Coordinates of C-alpha atoms in Angstrom, one line a residue:
M1 CA 41.6 80.0 -46.5
A2 CA 41.3 78.2 -49.9
Q3 CA 42.2 74.6 -50.1
V4 CA 45.1 73.8 -52.4
P5 CA 43.8 71.0 -54.8
Q6 CA 45.6 67.7 -55.1
R7 CA 46.3 66.5 -58.6
F8 CA 46.7 62.8 -57.8
F9 CA 45.5 60.4 -55.1
D10 CA 48.8 60.1 -53.2
A11 CA 49.7 60.1 -49.5
A12 CA 49.4 63.9 -49.3
A13 CA 45.8 63.6 -50.7
V14 CA 44.9 61.0 -48.2
R15 CA 46.1 63.3 -45.4
T16 CA 44.2 66.3 -46.9
W17 CA 41.0 64.2 -47.4
C18 CA 41.0 62.9 -43.8
G19 CA 41.5 66.4 -42.4
L20 CA 38.8 67.9 -44.5
S21 CA 36.4 65.0 -43.7
L22 CA 36.9 65.6 -40.0
R23 CA 36.2 69.3 -40.3
A24 CA 33.2 68.7 -42.4
L25 CA 31.7 66.1 -40.1
G26 CA 32.4 68.4 -37.2
R27 CA 30.3 71.1 -38.8
A28 CA 27.6 68.6 -39.8
R29 CA 27.6 66.5 -36.6
E30 CA 24.7 68.1 -34.9
E31 CA 22.6 68.2 -38.1
I32 CA 23.3 64.5 -38.7
D33 CA 22.5 63.6 -35.1
A34 CA 19.2 65.5 -35.4
I35 CA 18.0 63.5 -38.4
N36 CA 18.8 60.2 -36.8
V37 CA 15.1 59.2 -36.6
Y38 CA 15.1 55.6 -37.8
P39 CA 14.9 53.1 -36.3
V40 CA 15.3 55.0 -33.0
A41 CA 15.9 58.7 -32.4
D42 CA 19.3 57.9 -30.9
G43 CA 20.8 61.2 -32.0
D44 CA 24.5 60.0 -32.3
T45 CA 25.1 59.0 -35.9
G46 CA 27.0 62.2 -36.6
T47 CA 29.0 61.9 -33.4
N48 CA 29.8 58.3 -34.2
L49 CA 31.0 59.2 -37.7
Y50 CA 33.1 62.1 -36.4
L51 CA 34.8 59.9 -33.8
T52 CA 35.6 57.3 -36.4
V53 CA 37.2 59.7 -38.7
E54 CA 39.0 61.4 -35.8
S55 CA 40.7 58.1 -35.1
A56 CA 41.6 57.8 -38.8
V57 CA 43.1 61.3 -38.8
A58 CA 45.2 60.5 -35.8
A59 CA 46.6 57.4 -37.4
V60 CA 47.5 59.2 -40.6
E61 CA 49.1 62.1 -38.8
A62 CA 51.2 59.5 -36.8
V63 CA 52.5 58.0 -40.0
F64 CA 53.5 61.4 -41.3
A65 CA 55.1 62.3 -38.0
A66 CA 57.1 59.0 -38.0
H67 CA 58.3 59.7 -41.5
A68 CA 59.3 63.2 -40.5
V69 CA 61.4 61.8 -37.7
R70 CA 63.1 59.3 -40.0
T71 CA 63.9 61.9 -42.6
G72 CA 64.6 64.8 -40.3
E73 CA 61.6 66.8 -41.7
S74 CA 59.2 68.9 -39.7
S75 CA 55.7 67.6 -39.2
G76 CA 54.1 70.8 -38.3
A77 CA 51.3 70.7 -40.9
E78 CA 47.8 70.7 -39.4
P79 CA 45.4 67.9 -40.6
G80 CA 44.0 68.6 -44.0
R81 CA 46.8 70.9 -45.2
A82 CA 48.5 69.7 -48.4
V83 CA 52.1 68.8 -48.4
G84 CA 54.4 68.5 -51.3
R85 CA 54.8 65.1 -53.0
G86 CA 57.9 63.4 -51.9
E87 CA 57.7 64.9 -48.4
G88 CA 55.6 62.2 -46.8
P89 CA 55.1 58.4 -46.6
S90 CA 53.9 56.2 -49.4
L91 CA 50.3 55.9 -50.6
A92 CA 50.1 52.4 -49.2
E93 CA 51.4 53.6 -45.8
A94 CA 48.9 56.5 -45.6
V95 CA 45.8 54.6 -46.7
G96 CA 46.8 51.7 -44.5
A97 CA 47.0 54.0 -41.5
M98 CA 43.7 55.6 -42.4
A99 CA 41.9 52.3 -42.6
H100 CA 43.5 50.9 -39.4
G101 CA 42.7 54.1 -37.5
A102 CA 39.1 54.0 -38.6
L103 CA 38.8 50.3 -37.7
I104 CA 40.1 50.6 -34.1
G105 CA 38.2 53.9 -33.5
A106 CA 34.9 52.9 -35.2
R107 CA 31.8 53.9 -33.2
G108 CA 28.2 52.7 -33.7
N109 CA 26.9 50.9 -36.7
S110 CA 27.4 53.7 -39.2
G111 CA 31.0 54.3 -38.0
T112 CA 31.7 50.6 -38.3
I113 CA 30.4 50.6 -41.9
L114 CA 32.4 53.7 -42.7
A115 CA 35.5 52.0 -41.4
Q116 CA 34.9 49.1 -43.8
L117 CA 34.3 51.5 -46.7
L118 CA 37.7 53.1 -46.0
R119 CA 39.3 49.7 -45.7
G120 CA 37.9 48.6 -49.0
L121 CA 39.1 51.8 -50.6
A122 CA 42.6 51.4 -49.0
Q123 CA 42.9 47.8 -50.3
V124 CA 42.7 48.9 -53.9
L125 CA 44.7 52.1 -53.5
A126 CA 47.5 50.3 -51.6
A127 CA 47.7 47.5 -54.2
G128 CA 47.5 50.1 -56.9
G129 CA 51.1 51.1 -56.3
E130 CA 52.1 48.1 -58.4
T131 CA 49.4 48.5 -61.2
A132 CA 49.2 50.5 -64.4
H133 CA 47.0 53.1 -62.6
T134 CA 49.9 54.4 -60.5
G135 CA 53.3 55.9 -60.9
H136 CA 52.8 57.0 -64.5
T137 CA 54.7 59.9 -65.9
D138 CA 52.8 63.2 -66.4
P139 CA 54.4 65.7 -68.8
S140 CA 53.8 68.5 -66.3
D141 CA 55.1 66.5 -63.3
D142 CA 57.8 67.9 -61.2
G143 CA 60.0 64.9 -61.6
D144 CA 59.0 63.1 -58.4
H145 CA 57.2 59.9 -59.2
R146 CA 56.2 58.5 -55.8
D147 CA 53.3 56.1 -56.0
H148 CA 49.9 57.6 -56.6
T149 CA 46.7 56.7 -58.4
D150 CA 44.5 58.5 -60.9
G151 CA 40.9 58.5 -62.0
P152 CA 40.6 54.8 -63.1
G153 CA 42.3 53.7 -59.9
L154 CA 39.9 55.8 -57.8
R155 CA 36.9 54.3 -59.6
L156 CA 38.1 50.8 -58.8
A157 CA 38.6 51.7 -55.2
L158 CA 35.1 53.2 -54.8
R159 CA 33.6 50.1 -56.2
H160 CA 35.5 47.7 -54.0
A161 CA 34.7 49.9 -51.0
A162 CA 30.9 49.7 -51.6
E163 CA 31.0 45.9 -52.2
S164 CA 33.2 45.1 -49.1
A165 CA 30.9 47.2 -46.9
R166 CA 27.8 45.4 -48.1
Q167 CA 29.5 42.0 -47.5
A168 CA 30.3 43.0 -43.9
V169 CA 26.7 43.5 -43.0
A170 CA 24.9 40.2 -42.2
H171 CA 21.5 41.4 -43.5
P172 CA 21.7 44.6 -45.6
V173 CA 18.6 46.7 -46.1
E174 CA 18.2 49.4 -48.7
G175 CA 17.7 53.1 -48.0
T176 CA 20.8 53.2 -45.8
V177 CA 24.4 54.1 -46.2
L178 CA 25.0 50.9 -48.1
T179 CA 22.6 52.2 -50.8
V180 CA 24.3 55.5 -50.9
A181 CA 27.8 53.9 -51.2
A182 CA 26.6 51.7 -54.1
A183 CA 25.2 54.6 -56.0
A184 CA 28.5 56.5 -55.5
A185 CA 30.3 53.6 -57.0
D186 CA 27.9 53.3 -59.9
A187 CA 28.3 57.0 -60.7
A188 CA 32.0 56.8 -60.5
D189 CA 32.1 53.9 -62.9
A190 CA 30.4 56.0 -65.5
A191 CA 32.8 58.9 -65.1
E192 CA 35.8 59.7 -67.3
G193 CA 38.8 61.8 -66.4
D194 CA 41.0 62.4 -63.5
C195 CA 40.5 62.0 -59.7
A196 CA 38.6 65.3 -59.5
E197 CA 36.0 64.1 -62.1
V198 CA 35.6 60.7 -60.5
A199 CA 35.2 62.2 -57.1
R200 CA 32.7 64.7 -58.3
A201 CA 30.6 62.0 -60.0
A202 CA 30.7 59.8 -56.9
H203 CA 29.5 62.7 -54.8
E204 CA 26.7 63.6 -57.1
G205 CA 25.6 59.9 -57.4
A206 CA 25.6 59.6 -53.6
R207 CA 23.7 62.8 -53.1
A208 CA 21.0 61.7 -55.6
A209 CA 20.7 58.3 -53.8
L210 CA 20.5 60.0 -50.4
A211 CA 17.5 62.0 -51.7
T212 CA 15.6 58.8 -52.4
T213 CA 16.3 57.1 -49.0
P214 CA 12.9 58.3 -47.7
E215 CA 11.2 56.4 -50.5
Q216 CA 12.9 53.2 -49.3
L217 CA 12.4 53.7 -45.5
P218 CA 8.9 54.9 -44.6
A219 CA 10.1 56.2 -41.2
L220 CA 12.3 58.7 -43.0
E221 CA 9.5 59.7 -45.3
R222 CA 7.2 60.4 -42.3
A223 CA 9.8 62.5 -40.6
G224 CA 10.7 64.3 -43.8
V225 CA 14.4 63.5 -43.5
V226 CA 17.1 61.6 -45.3
D227 CA 19.1 58.7 -43.9
A228 CA 21.6 60.0 -41.3
G229 CA 24.4 57.6 -42.1
G230 CA 24.0 58.2 -45.9
H231 CA 24.2 62.0 -45.2
G232 CA 27.5 61.3 -43.4
L233 CA 28.9 59.5 -46.3
V234 CA 27.9 62.3 -48.7
T235 CA 29.7 64.7 -46.4
V236 CA 32.9 62.6 -46.6
L237 CA 32.6 62.4 -50.4
A238 CA 32.2 66.1 -50.5
A239 CA 35.5 66.4 -48.7
L240 CA 37.0 64.1 -51.4
V241 CA 35.8 66.5 -54.1
E242 CA 37.3 69.4 -52.2
T243 CA 40.6 67.5 -51.9
F244 CA 40.9 67.4 -55.7
T245 CA 39.2 70.7 -56.7
G246 CA 39.9 73.0 -53.9
R247 CA 36.2 73.8 -53.5
A248 CA 33.6 72.1 -51.4
P249 CA 30.3 71.2 -53.2
E250 CA 26.9 72.2 -51.8
P251 CA 25.7 70.2 -48.8
P252 CA 22.8 67.7 -49.2
A253 CA 19.4 69.3 -49.5
R254 CA 16.7 68.7 -46.8
A255 CA 18.9 67.4 -44.1
A256 CA 16.9 68.8 -41.3
H257 CA 13.5 67.9 -39.9
G258 CA 10.4 68.9 -41.9
P259 CA 7.7 66.4 -42.2
A260 CA 5.7 67.8 -45.0
A261 CA 8.5 69.3 -47.1
P262 CA 10.0 67.7 -50.2
V263 CA 13.0 65.7 -49.2
A264 CA 15.4 66.9 -51.8
E265 CA 15.6 68.4 -55.3
C266 CA 17.9 65.7 -56.7
S267 CA 17.1 63.1 -59.4
P268 CA 16.3 59.5 -58.4
A269 CA 19.1 57.0 -57.8
H270 CA 19.8 54.0 -60.0
G271 CA 17.3 51.7 -58.3
H272 CA 17.5 48.8 -56.0
V273 CA 20.8 47.0 -55.4
D274 CA 21.8 43.4 -55.1
G275 CA 18.4 42.1 -56.0
V276 CA 16.4 43.5 -53.1
S277 CA 13.0 44.1 -54.6
P278 CA 11.1 47.4 -54.0
D279 CA 8.2 45.3 -52.7
R280 CA 10.4 44.0 -49.9
V281 CA 11.8 47.3 -49.0
H282 CA 8.5 49.1 -49.0
G283 CA 6.5 46.3 -47.5
D284 CA 5.2 45.8 -44.1
D285 CA 8.2 44.0 -42.7
A286 CA 9.1 44.6 -39.1
Y287 CA 12.6 46.0 -39.0
R288 CA 15.1 44.8 -36.4
D289 CA 16.7 48.0 -35.4
D290 CA 20.2 49.2 -34.6
A291 CA 21.3 50.3 -31.2
D292 CA 22.9 53.5 -32.4
G293 CA 20.0 54.4 -34.6
D294 CA 22.3 54.2 -37.6
D295 CA 22.1 52.1 -40.8
A296 CA 22.2 48.7 -42.4
Y297 CA 19.3 47.3 -40.4
R298 CA 18.0 43.8 -40.6
D299 CA 14.6 43.3 -42.0
D300 CA 12.3 40.7 -40.4
A301 CA 10.2 39.2 -43.1
D302 CA 8.8 36.7 -40.6
G303 CA 7.4 39.4 -38.4
D304 CA 9.1 38.0 -35.2
D305 CA 8.8 41.3 -33.5
A306 CA 5.2 41.9 -34.4
D307 CA 4.1 41.2 -30.9
G308 CA 5.7 44.4 -29.7
L309 CA 7.9 42.7 -27.2
G310 CA 11.0 44.1 -28.8
G311 CA 14.4 42.7 -29.7
P312 CA 17.8 42.0 -28.1
A313 CA 18.6 43.7 -24.8
F314 CA 22.3 44.5 -25.4
E315 CA 24.6 46.1 -27.9
V316 CA 28.0 44.4 -27.9
I317 CA 31.0 45.9 -29.7
Y318 CA 34.6 44.8 -29.5
L319 CA 37.9 44.6 -31.5
L320 CA 39.0 41.1 -32.2
E321 CA 42.4 39.6 -33.1
A322 CA 41.5 36.4 -34.9
A323 CA 42.2 34.4 -38.1
D324 CA 39.8 34.6 -41.1
T325 CA 38.6 31.1 -40.6
A326 CA 37.7 31.7 -37.0
V327 CA 35.8 34.9 -37.9
A328 CA 33.7 33.0 -40.5
R329 CA 32.5 30.7 -37.7
L330 CA 32.1 33.7 -35.4
R331 CA 29.7 35.4 -37.9
E332 CA 27.5 32.3 -37.9
R333 CA 27.4 32.0 -34.2
L334 CA 26.7 35.7 -33.6
D335 CA 24.0 35.8 -36.3
A336 CA 22.3 33.0 -34.4
L337 CA 22.6 34.8 -31.1
G338 CA 21.1 38.2 -32.2
D339 CA 20.8 40.7 -35.0
S340 CA 22.3 44.0 -36.4
L341 CA 25.5 42.0 -37.0
V342 CA 28.4 43.9 -38.7
V343 CA 31.9 42.4 -38.8
V344 CA 34.5 44.5 -40.5
G345 CA 38.3 44.3 -40.9
G346 CA 40.8 41.6 -41.9
D347 CA 44.4 40.6 -41.8
G348 CA 44.0 39.4 -38.2
L349 CA 42.1 42.5 -36.8
W350 CA 38.3 42.8 -36.8
H351 CA 35.6 45.1 -35.4
V352 CA 32.5 43.3 -34.3
H353 CA 29.1 44.9 -33.7
V354 CA 26.0 42.9 -32.7
H355 CA 22.7 43.1 -30.7
V356 CA 22.0 40.1 -28.4
D357 CA 20.1 39.1 -25.3
D358 CA 23.1 37.3 -23.9
A359 CA 26.0 39.7 -23.8
G360 CA 28.2 37.2 -22.1
A361 CA 27.7 34.6 -24.9
A362 CA 28.6 37.2 -27.5
V363 CA 31.8 38.0 -25.7
E364 CA 32.5 34.3 -25.2
A365 CA 32.1 33.7 -28.9
G366 CA 34.8 36.3 -29.5
V367 CA 37.1 34.6 -26.9
E368 CA 36.6 31.3 -28.8
A369 CA 37.5 33.0 -32.1
G370 CA 40.5 34.9 -30.8
R371 CA 41.3 37.8 -28.5
P372 CA 38.6 40.3 -28.0
Y373 CA 39.4 43.7 -26.4
R374 CA 38.0 47.2 -26.1
I375 CA 34.7 45.6 -25.3
R376 CA 31.7 47.9 -25.0
I377 CA 28.4 46.6 -23.9
T378 CA 25.3 48.8 -23.8
H379 CA 22.0 47.8 -22.2
F380 CA 18.8 48.9 -23.9
G381 CA 16.0 50.1 -21.7
H382 CA 12.8 48.1 -22.1
G383 CA 10.9 49.1 -25.2
D384 CA 13.2 52.0 -26.0
A385 CA 15.2 50.5 -28.8
H386 CA 13.4 47.5 -30.1
T387 CA 9.7 48.3 -30.6
T388 CA 8.0 47.2 -33.8
H389 CA 8.0 49.0 -37.1
A390 CA 4.3 50.0 -36.8
E391 CA 4.4 51.0 -33.1
R392 CA 7.9 52.5 -32.7
P393 CA 7.7 56.1 -31.3
P394 CA 10.7 58.4 -31.4
R395 CA 13.1 57.2 -28.7
E396 CA 13.0 59.3 -25.6
R397 CA 15.8 59.5 -23.1
A398 CA 15.7 57.2 -20.2
Q399 CA 15.3 58.9 -16.9
R400 CA 18.5 57.4 -15.3
A401 CA 21.5 55.3 -16.3
V402 CA 24.7 54.1 -14.8
V403 CA 28.0 54.4 -16.7
A404 CA 30.9 52.3 -15.3
V405 CA 34.5 51.7 -16.2
V406 CA 35.4 48.1 -15.8
P407 CA 38.7 46.3 -16.1
G408 CA 37.7 43.0 -17.7
E409 CA 35.3 41.3 -20.1
G410 CA 33.7 39.3 -17.4
L411 CA 32.9 42.3 -15.3
A412 CA 31.7 44.1 -18.4
G413 CA 29.1 41.4 -18.9
L414 CA 28.1 41.5 -15.2
Y415 CA 27.7 45.2 -15.1
A416 CA 25.7 45.2 -18.4
E417 CA 23.3 42.6 -17.1
A418 CA 22.7 44.9 -14.2
G419 CA 21.7 47.6 -16.6
A420 CA 25.0 49.7 -16.8
T421 CA 26.7 51.1 -19.9
T422 CA 30.3 50.0 -19.7
V423 CA 33.7 51.3 -20.8
L424 CA 36.4 48.7 -20.8
A425 CA 39.7 49.8 -19.3
R426 CA 42.5 47.7 -20.9
P427 CA 45.6 47.0 -18.8
G428 CA 47.9 50.0 -19.3
E429 CA 45.3 51.8 -21.5
P430 CA 43.0 53.8 -19.3
P431 CA 40.1 55.4 -21.2
A432 CA 40.2 59.0 -22.1
S433 CA 37.6 61.5 -21.0
G434 CA 36.2 61.5 -24.5
E435 CA 35.4 57.7 -24.2
L436 CA 33.5 58.4 -21.0
V437 CA 31.6 61.2 -22.6
H438 CA 30.6 59.0 -25.5
A439 CA 29.5 56.3 -23.1
V440 CA 27.2 58.9 -21.3
R441 CA 25.8 59.7 -24.7
R442 CA 25.2 56.0 -25.5
A443 CA 23.4 55.7 -22.2
H444 CA 20.9 58.2 -23.5
A445 CA 19.5 59.3 -20.2
R446 CA 18.6 62.5 -18.4
E447 CA 20.5 61.5 -15.3
V448 CA 23.7 59.5 -15.2
V449 CA 25.6 58.0 -12.3
L450 CA 29.3 57.7 -13.3
L451 CA 31.5 55.0 -11.6
P452 CA 35.2 55.3 -12.6
N453 CA 36.2 52.3 -10.5
D454 CA 39.8 53.5 -10.3
A455 CA 41.4 56.2 -8.2
E456 CA 43.6 57.3 -11.1
L457 CA 40.5 57.9 -13.3
R458 CA 38.9 60.3 -10.9
H459 CA 40.1 63.5 -12.7
T460 CA 39.3 61.9 -16.1
A461 CA 35.8 61.0 -15.0
A462 CA 35.3 64.5 -13.5
A463 CA 36.2 66.1 -16.9
A464 CA 33.8 63.8 -18.7
A465 CA 31.1 64.6 -16.2
E466 CA 31.6 68.3 -16.7
Q467 CA 31.4 67.9 -20.5
A468 CA 28.2 65.8 -20.2
R469 CA 26.6 68.5 -18.0
T470 CA 27.2 71.1 -20.7
E471 CA 25.2 68.9 -23.0
G472 CA 22.2 68.9 -20.6
V473 CA 22.8 65.7 -18.7
R474 CA 22.6 65.6 -14.9
V475 CA 25.7 63.6 -13.9
A476 CA 26.7 62.4 -10.4
L477 CA 30.3 61.1 -10.1
I478 CA 30.7 58.5 -7.3
P479 CA 34.5 58.2 -6.7
T480 CA 34.7 54.4 -6.7
R481 CA 38.3 53.2 -6.6
S482 CA 37.8 49.6 -7.5
A483 CA 35.3 47.6 -9.6
V484 CA 34.2 45.8 -6.4
Q485 CA 33.1 49.1 -5.0
G486 CA 31.2 49.7 -8.2
I487 CA 29.5 46.3 -7.8
A488 CA 28.4 47.3 -4.3
A489 CA 27.0 50.6 -5.6
L490 CA 25.2 49.0 -8.5
A491 CA 23.6 46.5 -6.1
V492 CA 21.7 49.2 -4.3
H493 CA 20.9 51.3 -7.4
E494 CA 17.2 52.0 -7.7
P495 CA 16.2 54.1 -10.8
G496 CA 12.7 54.6 -9.3
R497 CA 13.8 56.8 -6.4
R498 CA 14.9 60.4 -6.4
F499 CA 18.2 61.0 -8.0
D500 CA 19.9 62.5 -4.9
E501 CA 18.7 59.6 -2.8
D502 CA 19.9 57.0 -5.3
V503 CA 23.3 58.7 -5.5
V504 CA 23.6 58.9 -1.7
A505 CA 22.7 55.2 -1.3
M506 CA 25.2 54.1 -4.0
T507 CA 27.9 56.3 -2.6
S508 CA 27.3 54.9 0.9
A509 CA 27.5 51.3 -0.4
A510 CA 30.7 51.9 -2.3
G511 CA 32.3 53.7 0.7
A512 CA 31.4 50.8 3.0
T513 CA 33.3 48.3 0.7
R514 CA 36.9 47.8 1.5
Y515 CA 38.9 46.8 -1.6
A516 CA 42.0 44.9 -2.4
E517 CA 43.8 43.2 -5.3
V518 CA 46.5 40.6 -5.8
T519 CA 48.9 41.2 -8.7
V520 CA 52.4 40.5 -9.9
A521 CA 55.2 43.1 -9.6
E522 CA 56.6 44.1 -13.0
H523 CA 59.9 45.4 -11.7
R524 CA 61.9 46.0 -8.5
S525 CA 60.5 48.7 -6.4
W526 CA 60.1 50.3 -3.0
T527 CA 56.7 49.7 -1.5
T528 CA 54.9 50.4 1.8
A529 CA 55.5 46.8 2.7
G530 CA 59.2 46.8 1.8
I531 CA 61.2 46.1 -1.3
C532 CA 59.7 43.9 -4.0
Q533 CA 61.4 42.2 -6.9
A534 CA 60.1 41.6 -10.4
G535 CA 57.8 38.6 -10.3
D536 CA 56.8 38.9 -6.7
V537 CA 53.2 38.5 -5.8
L538 CA 51.8 41.7 -4.2
G539 CA 48.7 42.2 -2.1
L540 CA 47.3 45.7 -2.1
V541 CA 44.7 46.8 0.4
D542 CA 42.9 50.1 -0.2
G543 CA 45.5 51.0 -2.8
D544 CA 48.7 50.4 -0.8
V545 CA 51.0 47.3 -0.9
A546 CA 50.3 45.4 2.3
V547 CA 51.8 41.9 1.5
I548 CA 54.7 40.7 -0.6
G549 CA 55.1 37.0 -1.3
T550 CA 55.8 34.3 -3.9
D551 CA 52.5 32.3 -3.8
V552 CA 49.2 33.8 -5.1
T553 CA 47.0 31.7 -2.9
D554 CA 49.0 32.5 0.3
V555 CA 49.1 36.2 -0.5
A556 CA 45.4 36.3 -1.2
A557 CA 44.6 34.5 2.0
T558 CA 46.7 36.9 4.0
V559 CA 45.0 39.9 2.3
L560 CA 41.6 38.5 3.0
D561 CA 42.4 37.9 6.7
R562 CA 43.6 41.4 7.1
M563 CA 40.4 42.8 5.6
L564 CA 38.1 40.6 7.6
A565 CA 39.9 41.4 10.8
A566 CA 37.8 44.6 10.8
G567 CA 34.6 42.7 10.2
G568 CA 32.4 42.1 7.2
E569 CA 29.3 40.4 5.9
L570 CA 30.0 39.7 2.3
V571 CA 33.2 38.9 0.4
T572 CA 33.4 39.5 -3.3
L573 CA 36.1 37.8 -5.3
V574 CA 36.7 38.6 -9.0
L575 CA 39.2 36.2 -10.6
G576 CA 41.4 37.2 -13.5
D577 CA 42.2 34.8 -16.4
E578 CA 45.7 34.2 -15.0
A579 CA 44.7 33.4 -11.4
P580 CA 45.2 29.8 -10.3
E581 CA 42.0 27.8 -10.5
S582 CA 42.3 26.7 -6.9
V583 CA 42.5 30.1 -5.3
A584 CA 38.7 30.8 -5.3
A585 CA 37.9 27.5 -3.7
H586 CA 40.6 27.9 -1.1
L587 CA 39.4 31.4 -0.1
E588 CA 35.8 30.3 0.0
A589 CA 36.7 27.4 2.3
R590 CA 38.7 29.7 4.5
V591 CA 35.8 32.1 4.9
R592 CA 33.4 29.3 5.8
E593 CA 35.7 27.8 8.4
A594 CA 37.1 31.0 10.1
Y595 CA 34.4 33.6 9.7
L596 CA 30.8 32.8 10.7
A597 CA 27.9 34.5 9.0
V598 CA 30.1 35.9 6.1
D599 CA 29.0 35.1 2.6
T600 CA 31.2 34.8 -0.4
V601 CA 30.4 35.5 -4.1
V602 CA 32.8 34.7 -7.0
Y603 CA 32.9 36.3 -10.4
R604 CA 35.1 35.7 -13.5
G605 CA 36.7 39.0 -14.6
G606 CA 38.5 37.9 -17.7
R607 CA 41.6 39.9 -18.7
Q608 CA 41.4 42.4 -15.9
G609 CA 45.1 43.0 -15.2
A610 CA 45.0 42.0 -11.6
L611 CA 45.0 38.3 -10.7
L612 CA 42.3 38.8 -8.1
L613 CA 40.1 41.6 -6.9
V614 CA 38.6 41.4 -3.4
G615 CA 35.8 43.4 -1.8
V616 CA 34.5 43.2 1.7
E617 CA 31.3 44.8 2.7

């Protein structure tokens, strides 16, 4: 079915562009994943870009649906289908939703940079509603003059997008998506005419720059491929052309593997950008690589990695609510802690991506700056993600990995330090199966042990495991009902033994751990221990309410006594941020005095929902 072209860049065009971009990335995802050879063959750039745009599409569709409810219209249009001008929200609302959706859903380094590109574009387009580039009268217009922009406005937006994305990367390197974005803006600047002409010029400029990326990154030249993130951006710009012309341009040439083949039949790009000399780009620098195998890598002129010992052990990603001044300090601190730093966003909401050896310190830096959430920490296997420029082989899958859902930032750091890939479960926001599947992909292993750590996530985890199996990953789901059971399972995990033996040992350890939690009732309710009122302190043992009280320490002590009545050798306490400072010391003293030969270990869980998690093994 032919796409109806849009005449102006208005809210309907935003909706169309987002839908077309998602479909185009869906078709190109596997191809983009396959050419993700530098700095590691991680194979998820296309997937990361798709998930980022998918989040943007959902946000835009939500704005249209909300407008339909307010006006009594029907919102039955599928993503990417044009709607009549006057039927939808304003341009500012649509591009704002697009940028916000991409920001909160950004995946990997390339997805994070794409989110900033969309944000930069949105900033100009939203402000354009009050400039000379919008709302002008066209002789052939239908009489509705809702805000929109034309060719000059789109040129400005593309330039600002490229510049803001470059500024978000701590140490930009050419031959990546940043180079492709800059070339698109350069080509758009030279274009005359309407949005269709500007979009076409931007796409052609980006495509030409993409063809030259192997000349800037030797690893791409050796593999005979173009940059994966840049290919994704060209795909998104092709969707923009289709939005305004109704026809999709040809895809980039030489996107697939082919070591000896010419990379493309396009003309050279405009040259280096922002004063980065060709000597530096083509020299013998050791590149500090990116966990996702995406773009915007940090070059290491000092050759710090020349000994082959590799780089940071963890990838840390989180959303952050913080003021601009606090984020400026955060950038400095994270840059000192690690590399591959990208911080995008603004207006109080930021997306942070960094590689560090101390994942806890990176999260703590976020806590000092504001409120981090949706924290994802990925552990890199030794030598698989940070080998040197000269010695780096294509990344192979690890033999085995553990993927765990955790309820708080503190536990996320603890699990990551033990080698697990984590998915943070926010209070009231359990992860979807797609998030768990993505975590399995990030783990990049042939065998995966999945720990849901919540009885209510068992079916979600089962669906994710089934999806991962269709992708060739051997997955074992251990039905852990609490994070303390997951800690017990992780403690006996031994990647060197047979998979079945490892799963049996981890399952046995989790099953031998009784679990409890202390929390606060949100409303009046009937429970297995009687009627509770809003604000009461509840003690749950093995998922059922066993104690109702008014004092956190008293309820916690009663719960612990009930659990230890059946015996035990080790007590695990995980304190939430809102738990009283004295509760851990009180419980530790109680165990020492009343229960001989029982050890106690205490962890800080952060914002985990429950005041206290208790495990008894």
